[in-house]
Amino acid sequence: MNRREFFNLGLAPFLLSTSVTATNTISAPVASMANQPAEPLSRLAKNGFLPNVPLVTHRNQNVRFYDDLVREKTVLINFFLIQCSEGRCPLAMANLRQVQNMLGSRMGKDVFFLSITLQPLLNTPQALNKYAEIFKPKPGWDLLTGKPEDVETLRRTLGFADADPELDNDLQNHTSLARYGNDKLERWGMVSLRSSPNNIASTFKWLTV
Amino acid sequence: MSSYEKLVQNTIDLHRQITQAKLTRRDLLKMGMLSAATGMLLPMSGLSLRALAKDDDPTNPAICPVPGLAPPLGMISPPTRPWIEEMPRLVEKQTVRGNHPDNIDTGYYGYGGAPGPMPVGDAQGRGGDSKIHCLYDHPEMASHFPVQNMGHQAWSANGLIYCPPEKWYELREKQFDHVWHKDLPAGSGGQPAWGFDGVFPGPMFRVRYGEPHFVRIHNDLPTRNLGFGINQTSTHLHNMHMPAESDGNPLLPNYSGSYWDHHYPNVYAGVKQFGGLGNPNEGLGTLFYHDHKLDFTAQNVYAGLVGMTSIYDAPGIYANPTMGDYGDPEEATGWRLPCGPNFEFDVGLVFHDRQFDTLGADFFPLACFDGAVGDKITVNGKIQPFFPVKRRKYRFRMLNIGPSRTYQWALSNNSNFVVIATDGNLLPAPITVKTFQQVPAERFDVILDFSKYVPGTQIILYNRAEQTSGAKPTGKLLTPGVPVLKFIVDTGAVVDNSIIPSTLRPLPDISTPVTNNRTWEFKRRSGEWVVNREPFDRNVISATIQEGTAEKWTIVNGGGGWTHPIHVHHEEHRVLSYNGKPVGGLYAGRKDVISLEKNAYAEIYLRFRDFKGLYVMHCHNTVHEDHAMMVLWKLV
Ligand SMILES: [Cu+2]
């Protein structure tokens, strides 16, 4: 049974009130959830560009990638490695820390950062939580892990894999590019997290007008 | 070659063998190679990459679909019959009614201004005439673009160069339905696209040196995009010698509901040095305009925001009356190049490859930052069209708008192309070739002579370069190649006063001494496209250049097996050497795109003249450009 069938059976209110899918990002009252369309809103999500895989945040919350983290939001998505030998990931995460401050009250309201680990087996939610202490993510910035196959689906589908498998197998070859986008308006671009925090923050100004 | 590339190559080879053996779908079904249910090749080793992919779930999309292969590593557009539709000519752009600035629309908000030299109004959008909201919405940009610097440099009577507009135009960026081919499931109703004036390609401007022109570009694009693209635009006129405020800088988007005023002074480069209209030996010819929005150029151009401009010489600019490209319908003056009444024999050809999904819907590979290639090649917006030609000479202005495909052109009867211009610039003398390569953004003006053929003769334009990914062509030359366009020779005689002159525009002298050397390395670095090791940053100006000086730039492909077509705004260049050797033939003229093959380096000579402001240099594989392979430079 898929999600849509669940909604058709009218089970959604019961499901959503359980702890299985409850998250801090769903703020609408439970009663109104049944009226929401079960289908993804954007064509990109329908076409599989934004897979709805289950993930766990560094705050130990179970979430669905599309439904809970991306749907109708403005997001920045990056993949990171805690043991990044060239120091690109620490730089990227430090830049994001500054960007979240620049975004002020928009952070966690209409702009969200999704930082996904490249080593889901190694990085438990607890490990991510410990790593997060360095970057002090505000509400709206989640570090994410999940089942390796789900993280891999996400990595490939969102275009973070190198077309050459030899390069792709080299973990240290991962990109510092982040995908930023607005699901509602279906606008998606990429920005380098090695560029300045101001440069990264500016992309959000141009996404919602 | 990596294992992935080998895999792709083997499969492509097998597909080619199937094609050569003329196996039908029925044969393939009988042989158990095709799925009746999906119409796709079955996941057998060597037949489909699906069999060898890590994950054989067919719903798992490819990172960068290989055109013409089955999912998950490939994508196949629905079949379309060749030579069904006639190739449309580009719409000839007309001035506003009466060519009068009073007839320029003041815009959606109703408080717009009449065109004038000071385009930016106050923060409430009052006064001025361009509604460039971004300057107010993003105050941090004031350091690059102080509002007073947005005044038109060549429109002020106290300026050194004073060329107020004489021709007045408007363009409207809007959504419309386009038919790429009527065999596609979208049928004759077509599917949504974005275009200048609601056509793809946008209209052809025919402008002239000494007749400065003004274009107000209205952004009427909808908020809801095509599944890709953004309704914020900045229109760049590729290779125009123009002030920075009219360049179409990627950082200056024009919002939907607003407009932007461009002023093109239409002077030859070297006004300050030569006086008058500048040096006619710097004359440009075939230009194109396209959207250049930061991070969204490839998507918005793919949506359809592109068109062409031809610029002709000022009458009598050369003392010698047999020189000059005047766009003369009688073909009686100057070099007498093919033109004809209403430019009938001076034809723009816009080449653009697209991918459609199996349901025939337009597809843009958002998740692929190597580049974007499609399995359908369009000419002026149609897949494999035919074009009836009269028995005489034609000038074709060939433009490759990419995003990422390189062509190798050849004609079915092995006849010649007479190349008269590279990147729009007339060569010192025509060069006759049987085949030539065209990378994204390059233009080639060629003369084809159909007078020697009997009526009914059919000649096919082939692309011989195989390319299966956005990164680069495979290097294999196909025989005969992919048929792209069919010329059909008409019956009847026709006047042809045009000639193929033995000499054309002389190359300008490049003796201005070089006062600065710079090196720019374009490279893939740890999964990112970078210039001199850094990704694009809107706060970083990578070079500050003194107006009136000459520089030598060494452009380096930092390796990794990619090719990069590099383009510098505002000033074109001359290639001094390529991989340490002098260049000849089609590469010795004035160029504005330099194609860096893998591991190549080139030394180019540039002069920075006449206007000031902020410009860019970038890779014109626009997917690379959008993934940060760009730098800002400033002319002061
Ligand atoms: Cu490139």
Short mmCIF file of N, CA and C in Angstrom, two decimals, chain B residues 89 92 204 206 286 310 312 325 327 331 337-340 342-348 393-397 445:
data_model
loop_
_atom_site.label_atom_id
_atom_site.label_comp_id
_atom_site.label_asym_id
_atom_site.label_seq_id
_atom_site.Cartn_x
_atom_site.Cartn_y
_atom_site.Cartn_z
N ARG B 89 11.99 30.26 -41.41
CA ARG B 89 12.99 31.32 -41.37
C ARG B 89 12.81 32.10 -40.07
N GLU B 92 11.77 38.37 -39.13
CA GLU B 92 12.53 39.62 -39.26
C GLU B 92 11.99 40.64 -38.26
N MET B 204 15.10 37.81 -35.81
CA MET B 204 16.40 38.25 -36.33
C MET B 204 16.41 39.77 -36.44
N ARG B 206 18.23 43.08 -37.81
CA ARG B 206 19.19 43.49 -38.85
C ARG B 206 19.52 44.94 -38.53
N THR B 286 27.67 38.40 -37.39
CA THR B 286 26.63 37.48 -36.91
C THR B 286 26.73 37.36 -35.40
N SER B 310 22.05 40.39 -36.89
CA SER B 310 23.07 40.60 -37.92
C SER B 310 23.36 42.09 -37.97
N TYR B 312 25.38 45.13 -40.11
CA TYR B 312 25.98 45.45 -41.40
C TYR B 312 26.79 46.72 -41.30
N ASP B 325 30.20 45.16 -46.08
CA ASP B 325 29.08 44.21 -46.07
C ASP B 325 27.85 45.03 -45.72
N GLY B 327 24.50 44.54 -46.58
CA GLY B 327 23.15 43.97 -46.56
C GLY B 327 22.34 44.52 -47.72
N GLU B 331 22.57 43.24 -54.05
CA GLU B 331 23.88 42.56 -54.08
C GLU B 331 24.81 43.27 -55.06
N LEU B 337 27.85 40.16 -51.10
CA LEU B 337 27.54 38.86 -50.51
C LEU B 337 26.06 38.54 -50.71
N PRO B 338 25.68 37.25 -50.71
CA PRO B 338 24.28 36.90 -50.92
C PRO B 338 23.38 37.60 -49.90
N CYS B 339 22.32 38.22 -50.40
CA CYS B 339 21.39 38.92 -49.51
C CYS B 339 19.97 38.83 -50.09
N GLY B 340 19.71 39.60 -51.16
CA GLY B 340 18.39 39.54 -51.80
C GLY B 340 17.36 40.37 -51.07
N ASN B 342 14.43 41.44 -48.79
CA ASN B 342 13.98 40.89 -47.50
C ASN B 342 14.90 39.79 -46.96
N PHE B 343 16.17 39.91 -47.33
CA PHE B 343 17.20 38.97 -46.82
C PHE B 343 16.87 37.52 -47.16
N GLU B 344 16.23 37.34 -48.31
CA GLU B 344 15.81 35.99 -48.67
C GLU B 344 16.98 35.01 -48.75
N PHE B 345 18.16 35.53 -49.14
CA PHE B 345 19.29 34.62 -49.34
C PHE B 345 20.37 34.78 -48.25
N ASP B 346 19.99 35.44 -47.18
CA ASP B 346 20.90 35.66 -46.03
C ASP B 346 20.15 35.08 -44.82
N VAL B 347 20.40 33.80 -44.54
CA VAL B 347 19.49 33.01 -43.70
C VAL B 347 20.18 32.56 -42.40
N GLY B 348 19.55 32.84 -41.28
CA GLY B 348 20.07 32.36 -40.00
C GLY B 348 19.66 30.91 -39.75
N LYS B 393 23.30 31.31 -55.01
CA LYS B 393 24.12 31.29 -53.80
C LYS B 393 23.32 31.77 -52.59
N TYR B 394 23.58 31.16 -51.45
CA TYR B 394 22.98 31.57 -50.18
C TYR B 394 24.10 31.82 -49.17
N ARG B 395 23.83 32.76 -48.28
CA ARG B 395 24.69 32.94 -47.10
C ARG B 395 23.92 32.37 -45.92
N PHE B 396 24.48 31.34 -45.29
CA PHE B 396 23.87 30.78 -44.09
C PHE B 396 24.69 31.20 -42.88
N ARG B 397 24.00 31.74 -41.90
CA ARG B 397 24.67 32.12 -40.64
C ARG B 397 24.38 31.02 -39.64
N ASP B 445 29.66 31.69 -40.89
CA ASP B 445 28.88 32.12 -42.05
C ASP B 445 29.45 31.37 -43.25
#
